mmCIF file of C-alpha atoms in Angstrom:
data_model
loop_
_atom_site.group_PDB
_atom_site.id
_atom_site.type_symbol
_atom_site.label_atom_id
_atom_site.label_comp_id
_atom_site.label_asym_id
_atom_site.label_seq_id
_atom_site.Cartn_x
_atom_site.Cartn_y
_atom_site.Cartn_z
ATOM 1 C CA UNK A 236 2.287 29.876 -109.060
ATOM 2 C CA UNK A 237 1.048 32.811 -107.457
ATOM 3 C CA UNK A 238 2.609 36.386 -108.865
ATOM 4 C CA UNK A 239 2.140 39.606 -108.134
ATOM 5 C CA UNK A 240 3.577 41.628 -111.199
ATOM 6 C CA UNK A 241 5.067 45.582 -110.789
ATOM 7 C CA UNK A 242 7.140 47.647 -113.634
ATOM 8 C CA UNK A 243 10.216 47.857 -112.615
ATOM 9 C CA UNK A 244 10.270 51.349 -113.731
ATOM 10 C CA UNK A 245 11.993 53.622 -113.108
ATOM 11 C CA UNK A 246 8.991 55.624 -112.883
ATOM 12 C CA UNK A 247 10.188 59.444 -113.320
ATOM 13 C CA UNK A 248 8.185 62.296 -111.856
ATOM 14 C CA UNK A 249 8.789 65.627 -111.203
ATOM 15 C CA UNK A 250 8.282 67.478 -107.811
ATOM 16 C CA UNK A 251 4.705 68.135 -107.196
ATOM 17 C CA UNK A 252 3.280 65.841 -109.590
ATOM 18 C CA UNK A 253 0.869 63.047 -109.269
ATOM 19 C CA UNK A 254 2.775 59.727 -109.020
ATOM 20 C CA UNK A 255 0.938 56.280 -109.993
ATOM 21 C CA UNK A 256 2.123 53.540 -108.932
ATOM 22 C CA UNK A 257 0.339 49.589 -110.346
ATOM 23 C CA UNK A 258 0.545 45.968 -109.447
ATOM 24 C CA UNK A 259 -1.618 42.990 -110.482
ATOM 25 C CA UNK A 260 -2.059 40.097 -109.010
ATOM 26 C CA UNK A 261 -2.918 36.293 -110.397
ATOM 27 C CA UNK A 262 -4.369 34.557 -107.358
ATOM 28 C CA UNK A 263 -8.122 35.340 -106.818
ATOM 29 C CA UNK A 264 -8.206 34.290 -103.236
ATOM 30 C CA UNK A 265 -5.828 37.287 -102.633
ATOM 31 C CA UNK A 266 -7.719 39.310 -99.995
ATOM 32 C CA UNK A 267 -5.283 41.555 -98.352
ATOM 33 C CA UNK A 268 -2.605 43.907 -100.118
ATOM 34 C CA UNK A 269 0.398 45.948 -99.017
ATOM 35 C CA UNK A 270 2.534 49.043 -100.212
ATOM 36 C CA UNK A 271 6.008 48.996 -98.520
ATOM 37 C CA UNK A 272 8.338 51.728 -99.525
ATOM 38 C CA UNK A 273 12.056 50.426 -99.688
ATOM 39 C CA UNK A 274 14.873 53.408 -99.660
ATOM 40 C CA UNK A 275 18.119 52.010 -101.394
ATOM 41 C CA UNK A 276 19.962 49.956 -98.859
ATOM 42 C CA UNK A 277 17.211 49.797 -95.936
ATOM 43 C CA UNK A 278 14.264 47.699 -95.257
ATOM 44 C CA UNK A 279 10.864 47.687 -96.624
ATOM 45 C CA UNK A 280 8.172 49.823 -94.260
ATOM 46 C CA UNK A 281 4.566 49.715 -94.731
ATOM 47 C CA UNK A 282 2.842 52.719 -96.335
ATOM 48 C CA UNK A 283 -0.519 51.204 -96.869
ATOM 49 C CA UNK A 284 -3.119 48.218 -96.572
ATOM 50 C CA UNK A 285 -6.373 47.702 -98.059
ATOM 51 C CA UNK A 286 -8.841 45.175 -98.114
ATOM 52 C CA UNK A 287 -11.747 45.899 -99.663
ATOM 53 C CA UNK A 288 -13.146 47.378 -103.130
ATOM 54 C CA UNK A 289 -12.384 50.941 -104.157
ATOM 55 C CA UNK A 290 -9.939 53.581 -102.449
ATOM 56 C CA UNK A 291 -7.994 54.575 -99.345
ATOM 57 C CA UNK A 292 -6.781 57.293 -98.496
ATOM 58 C CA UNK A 293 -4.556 58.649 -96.446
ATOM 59 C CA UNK A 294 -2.580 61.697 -96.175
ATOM 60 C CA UNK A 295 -1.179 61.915 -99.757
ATOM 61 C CA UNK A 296 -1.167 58.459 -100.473
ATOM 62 C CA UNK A 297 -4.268 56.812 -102.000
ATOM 63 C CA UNK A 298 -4.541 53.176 -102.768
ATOM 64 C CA UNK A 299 -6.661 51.485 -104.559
ATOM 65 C CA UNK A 300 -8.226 47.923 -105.505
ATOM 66 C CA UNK A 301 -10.156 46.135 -108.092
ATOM 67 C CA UNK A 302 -10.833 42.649 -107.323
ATOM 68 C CA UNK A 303 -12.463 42.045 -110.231
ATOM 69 C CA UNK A 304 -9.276 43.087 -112.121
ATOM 70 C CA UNK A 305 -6.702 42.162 -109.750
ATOM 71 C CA UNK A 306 -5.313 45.012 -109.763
ATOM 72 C CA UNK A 307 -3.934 47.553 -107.034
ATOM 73 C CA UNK A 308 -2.537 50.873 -107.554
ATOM 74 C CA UNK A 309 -0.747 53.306 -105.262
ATOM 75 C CA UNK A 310 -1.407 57.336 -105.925
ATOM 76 C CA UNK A 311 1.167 59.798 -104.475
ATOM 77 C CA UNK A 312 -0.116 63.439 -104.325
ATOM 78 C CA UNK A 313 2.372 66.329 -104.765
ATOM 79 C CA UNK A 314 5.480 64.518 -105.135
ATOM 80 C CA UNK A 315 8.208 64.999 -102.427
ATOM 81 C CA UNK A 316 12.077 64.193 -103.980
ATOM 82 C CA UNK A 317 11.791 62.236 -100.180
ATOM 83 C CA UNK A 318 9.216 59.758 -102.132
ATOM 84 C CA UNK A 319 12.421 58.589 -104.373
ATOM 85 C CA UNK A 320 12.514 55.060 -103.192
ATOM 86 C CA UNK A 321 11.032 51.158 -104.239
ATOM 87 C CA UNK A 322 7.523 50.685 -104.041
ATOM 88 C CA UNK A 323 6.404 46.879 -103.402
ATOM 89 C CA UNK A 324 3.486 45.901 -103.761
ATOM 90 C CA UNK A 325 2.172 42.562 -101.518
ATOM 91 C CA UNK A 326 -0.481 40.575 -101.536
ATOM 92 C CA UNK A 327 -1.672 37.978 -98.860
ATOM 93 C CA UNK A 328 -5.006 35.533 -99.432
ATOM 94 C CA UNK A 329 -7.628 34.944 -96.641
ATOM 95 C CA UNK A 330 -7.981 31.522 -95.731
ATOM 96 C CA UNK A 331 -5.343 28.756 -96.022
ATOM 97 C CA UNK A 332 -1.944 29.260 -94.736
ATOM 98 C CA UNK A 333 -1.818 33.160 -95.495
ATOM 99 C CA UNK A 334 1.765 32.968 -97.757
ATOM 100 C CA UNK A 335 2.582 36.904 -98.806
ATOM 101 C CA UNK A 336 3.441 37.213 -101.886
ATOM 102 C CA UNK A 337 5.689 40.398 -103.082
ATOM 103 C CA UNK A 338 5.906 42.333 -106.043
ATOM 104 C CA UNK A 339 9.724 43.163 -107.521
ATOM 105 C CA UNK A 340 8.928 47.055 -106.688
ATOM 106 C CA UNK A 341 8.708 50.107 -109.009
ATOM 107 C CA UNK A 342 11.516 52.130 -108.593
ATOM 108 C CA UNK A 343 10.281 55.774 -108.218
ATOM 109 C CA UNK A 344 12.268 58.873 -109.032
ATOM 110 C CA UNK A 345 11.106 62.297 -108.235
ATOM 111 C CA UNK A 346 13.175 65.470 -109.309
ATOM 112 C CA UNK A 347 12.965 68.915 -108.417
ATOM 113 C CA UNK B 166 8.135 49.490 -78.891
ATOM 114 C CA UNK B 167 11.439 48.464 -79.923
ATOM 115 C CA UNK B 168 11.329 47.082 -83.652
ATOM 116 C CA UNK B 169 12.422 43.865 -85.074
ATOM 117 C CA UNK B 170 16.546 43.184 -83.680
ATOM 118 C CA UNK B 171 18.426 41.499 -86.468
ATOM 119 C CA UNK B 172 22.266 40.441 -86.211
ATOM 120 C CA UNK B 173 24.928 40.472 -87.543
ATOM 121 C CA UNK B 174 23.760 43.376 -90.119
ATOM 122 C CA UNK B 175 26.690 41.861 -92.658
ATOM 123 C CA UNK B 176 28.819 38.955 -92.836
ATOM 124 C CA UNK B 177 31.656 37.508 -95.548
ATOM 125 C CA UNK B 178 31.978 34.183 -96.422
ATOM 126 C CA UNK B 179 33.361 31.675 -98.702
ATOM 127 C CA UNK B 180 31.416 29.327 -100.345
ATOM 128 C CA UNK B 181 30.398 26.659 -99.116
ATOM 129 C CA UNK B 182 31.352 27.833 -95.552
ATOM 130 C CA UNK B 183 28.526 27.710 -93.265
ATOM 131 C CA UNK B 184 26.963 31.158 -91.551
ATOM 132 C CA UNK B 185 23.681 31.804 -89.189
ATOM 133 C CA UNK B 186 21.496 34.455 -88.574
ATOM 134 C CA UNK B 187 19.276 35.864 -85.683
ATOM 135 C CA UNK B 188 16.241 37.943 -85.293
ATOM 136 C CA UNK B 189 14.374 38.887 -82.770
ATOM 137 C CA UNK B 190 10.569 40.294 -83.550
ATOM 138 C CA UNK B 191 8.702 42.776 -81.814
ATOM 139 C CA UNK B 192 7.564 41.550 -78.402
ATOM 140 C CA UNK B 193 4.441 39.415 -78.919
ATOM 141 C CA UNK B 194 4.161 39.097 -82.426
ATOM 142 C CA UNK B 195 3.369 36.086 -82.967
ATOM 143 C CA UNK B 196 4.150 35.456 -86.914
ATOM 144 C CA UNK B 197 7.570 35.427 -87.588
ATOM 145 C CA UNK B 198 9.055 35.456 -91.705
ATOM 146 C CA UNK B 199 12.360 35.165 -92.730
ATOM 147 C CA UNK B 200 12.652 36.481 -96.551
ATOM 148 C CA UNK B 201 15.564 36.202 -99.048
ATOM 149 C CA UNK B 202 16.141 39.447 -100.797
ATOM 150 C CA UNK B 203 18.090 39.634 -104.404
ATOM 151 C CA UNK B 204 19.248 42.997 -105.383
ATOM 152 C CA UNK B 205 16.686 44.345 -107.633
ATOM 153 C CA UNK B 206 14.257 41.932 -106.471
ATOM 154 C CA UNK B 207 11.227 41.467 -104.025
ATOM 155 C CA UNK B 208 11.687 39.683 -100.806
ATOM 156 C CA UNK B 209 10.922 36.395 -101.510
ATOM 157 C CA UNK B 210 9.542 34.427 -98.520
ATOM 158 C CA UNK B 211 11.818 31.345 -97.152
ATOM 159 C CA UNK B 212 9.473 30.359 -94.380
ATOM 160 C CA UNK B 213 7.016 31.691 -92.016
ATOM 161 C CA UNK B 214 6.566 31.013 -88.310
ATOM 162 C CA UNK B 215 3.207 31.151 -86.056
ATOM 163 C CA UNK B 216 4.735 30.707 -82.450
ATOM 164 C CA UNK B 217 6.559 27.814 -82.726
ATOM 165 C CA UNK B 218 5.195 25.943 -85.306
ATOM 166 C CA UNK B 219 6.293 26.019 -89.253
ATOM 167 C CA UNK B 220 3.255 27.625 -91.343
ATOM 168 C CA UNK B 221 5.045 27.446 -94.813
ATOM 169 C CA UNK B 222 8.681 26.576 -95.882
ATOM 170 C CA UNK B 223 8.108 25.252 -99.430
ATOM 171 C CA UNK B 224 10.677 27.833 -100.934
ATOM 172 C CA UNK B 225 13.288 27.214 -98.469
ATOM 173 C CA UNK B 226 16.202 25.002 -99.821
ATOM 174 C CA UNK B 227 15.980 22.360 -97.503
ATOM 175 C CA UNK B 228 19.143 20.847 -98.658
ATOM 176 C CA UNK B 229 20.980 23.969 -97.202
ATOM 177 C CA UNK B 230 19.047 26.316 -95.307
ATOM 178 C CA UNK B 231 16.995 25.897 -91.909
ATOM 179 C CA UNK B 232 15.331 27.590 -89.462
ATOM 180 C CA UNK B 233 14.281 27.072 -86.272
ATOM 181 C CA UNK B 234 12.402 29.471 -83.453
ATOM 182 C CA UNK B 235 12.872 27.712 -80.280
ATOM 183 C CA UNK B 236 9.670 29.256 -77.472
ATOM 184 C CA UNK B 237 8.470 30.609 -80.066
ATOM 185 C CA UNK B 238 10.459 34.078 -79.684
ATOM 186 C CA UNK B 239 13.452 34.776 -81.325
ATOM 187 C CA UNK B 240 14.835 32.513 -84.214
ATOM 188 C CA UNK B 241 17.682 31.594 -86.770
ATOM 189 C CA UNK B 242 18.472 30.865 -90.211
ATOM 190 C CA UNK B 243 21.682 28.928 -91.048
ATOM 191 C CA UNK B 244 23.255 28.105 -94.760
ATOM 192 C CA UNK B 245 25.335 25.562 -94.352
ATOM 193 C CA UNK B 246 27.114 25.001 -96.874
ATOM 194 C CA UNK B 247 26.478 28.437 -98.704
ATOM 195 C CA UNK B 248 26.602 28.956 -102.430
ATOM 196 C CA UNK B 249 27.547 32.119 -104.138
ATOM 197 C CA UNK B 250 23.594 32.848 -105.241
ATOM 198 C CA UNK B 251 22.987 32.915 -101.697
ATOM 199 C CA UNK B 252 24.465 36.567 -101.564
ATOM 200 C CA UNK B 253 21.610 38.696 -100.817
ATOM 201 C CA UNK B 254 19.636 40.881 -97.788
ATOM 202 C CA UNK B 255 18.207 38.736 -95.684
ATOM 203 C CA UNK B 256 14.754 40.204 -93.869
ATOM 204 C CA UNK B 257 13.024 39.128 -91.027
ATOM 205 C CA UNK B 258 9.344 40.331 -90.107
ATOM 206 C CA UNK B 259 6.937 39.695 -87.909
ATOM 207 C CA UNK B 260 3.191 40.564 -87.109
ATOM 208 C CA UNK B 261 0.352 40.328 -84.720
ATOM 209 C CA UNK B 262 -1.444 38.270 -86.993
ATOM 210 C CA UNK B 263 -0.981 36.529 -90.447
ATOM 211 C CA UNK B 264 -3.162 38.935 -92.273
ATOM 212 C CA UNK B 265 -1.748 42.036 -90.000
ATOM 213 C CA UNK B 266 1.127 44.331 -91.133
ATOM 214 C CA UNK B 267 4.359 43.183 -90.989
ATOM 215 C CA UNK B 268 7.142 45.042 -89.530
ATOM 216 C CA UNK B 269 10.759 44.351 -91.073
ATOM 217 C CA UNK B 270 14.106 44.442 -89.606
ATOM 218 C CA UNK B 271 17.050 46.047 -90.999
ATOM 219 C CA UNK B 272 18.218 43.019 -92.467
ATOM 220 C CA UNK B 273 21.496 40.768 -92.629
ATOM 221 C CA UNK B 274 23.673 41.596 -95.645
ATOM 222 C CA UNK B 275 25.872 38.214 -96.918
ATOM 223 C CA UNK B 276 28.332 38.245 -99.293
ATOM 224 C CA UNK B 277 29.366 34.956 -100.531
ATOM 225 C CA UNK B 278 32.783 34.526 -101.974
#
């Protein structure tokens, strides 16, 4: 059975902080990984991807990925209360029939 | 680019009454998922699409649920008969690609009495 585990949270921040978000994964032939960010009552959209080793960046998101520990974590920079939403983590293997798998989310809370 | 068209956005029914959905993905995308969402859950994937063809359904309840995507464009999911564990948002996505980003529609809320 292929998992990809998140805290449920909720994670509780306040404005301007440093959020971080983790997920970790228990098929090795995972190659790809998403972040989707789910606001209460709409659909997921996609705030990041990453393939490969190490960190990616962009804007004031930064995500990052450890094969090697199956692990993938999603840094938020300075804290908006507008970053108040689910965070799901995904994870899709190369090779085979390419089945996502999702994470239940992290429920993040950021208050002024 | 228009995004990915789902209707009707909710529906009411009693159980074991039967009820369909439709979605339309963004215009060629080839990889179309349907995905079951439980409140306080993660989208859990009911089957996947490449063109025409099935590339997984092994978590779709085949006893009550199918889908079909006819050309290989828009498709549908029907419960028939539904149960009241069916309530949940129902997603559809599509993509480019397998591995590529997937872009969700607003989903199809059902409420099963």
């Amino acid at each position: 059975q292929k998992e990809v585990e998140q805290n449920s949270g909720p994670l509780s921040v306040p404005e301007g902080a440093i959020a971080s978000l983790n997920c970790t994964y228990s098929d090795r032939v995972s190659q790809s990984f998403f972040w989707y960010r789910q606001y209460s009552g709409k659909s997921p959209e996609l705030i990041m991807s990453i393939y490969s080793n190490g960190d990616k960046e962009d804007g004031r998101f930064t995500a990052q990925l450890n094969k090697a520990s199956q692990y993938v974590s999603l840094l938020i920079r300075d804290s908006q209360p507008s970053d108040s939403a689910t965070y799901l983590c995904a994870a899709t293997p190369r090779g085979g029939s390419y089945i996502p798998t999702f994470g239940r989310g992290t429920s993040l809370i950021v208050h002024p | 680019e228009a995004g990915v068209a789902q209707s009707p956005r909710y529906k009411i029914i009693e159980k074991r009454q039967s009820v369909a959905f439709w979605c339309n993905p963004i215009s060629g995308h080839a990889t179309l998922y349907w995905y079951q969402q439980i409140l306080g859950q993660g989208p859990k994937l009911l089957i996947q699409f490449q063109n025409n063809g099935v590339v997984d359904d092994s978590q779709l309840p085949k006893d009550r649920f199918s889908a079909e995507r006819l050309k290989g464009v828009d498709s549908t999911l029907k419960i028939q008969p539904a149960k009241l564990e069916d309530s949940a948002v129902y997603l559809c996505a599509s993509s480019s690609g397998a591995q590529e980003t997937q872009y969700f529609g607003p989903g199809t809320r059902l409420l099963v009495l």
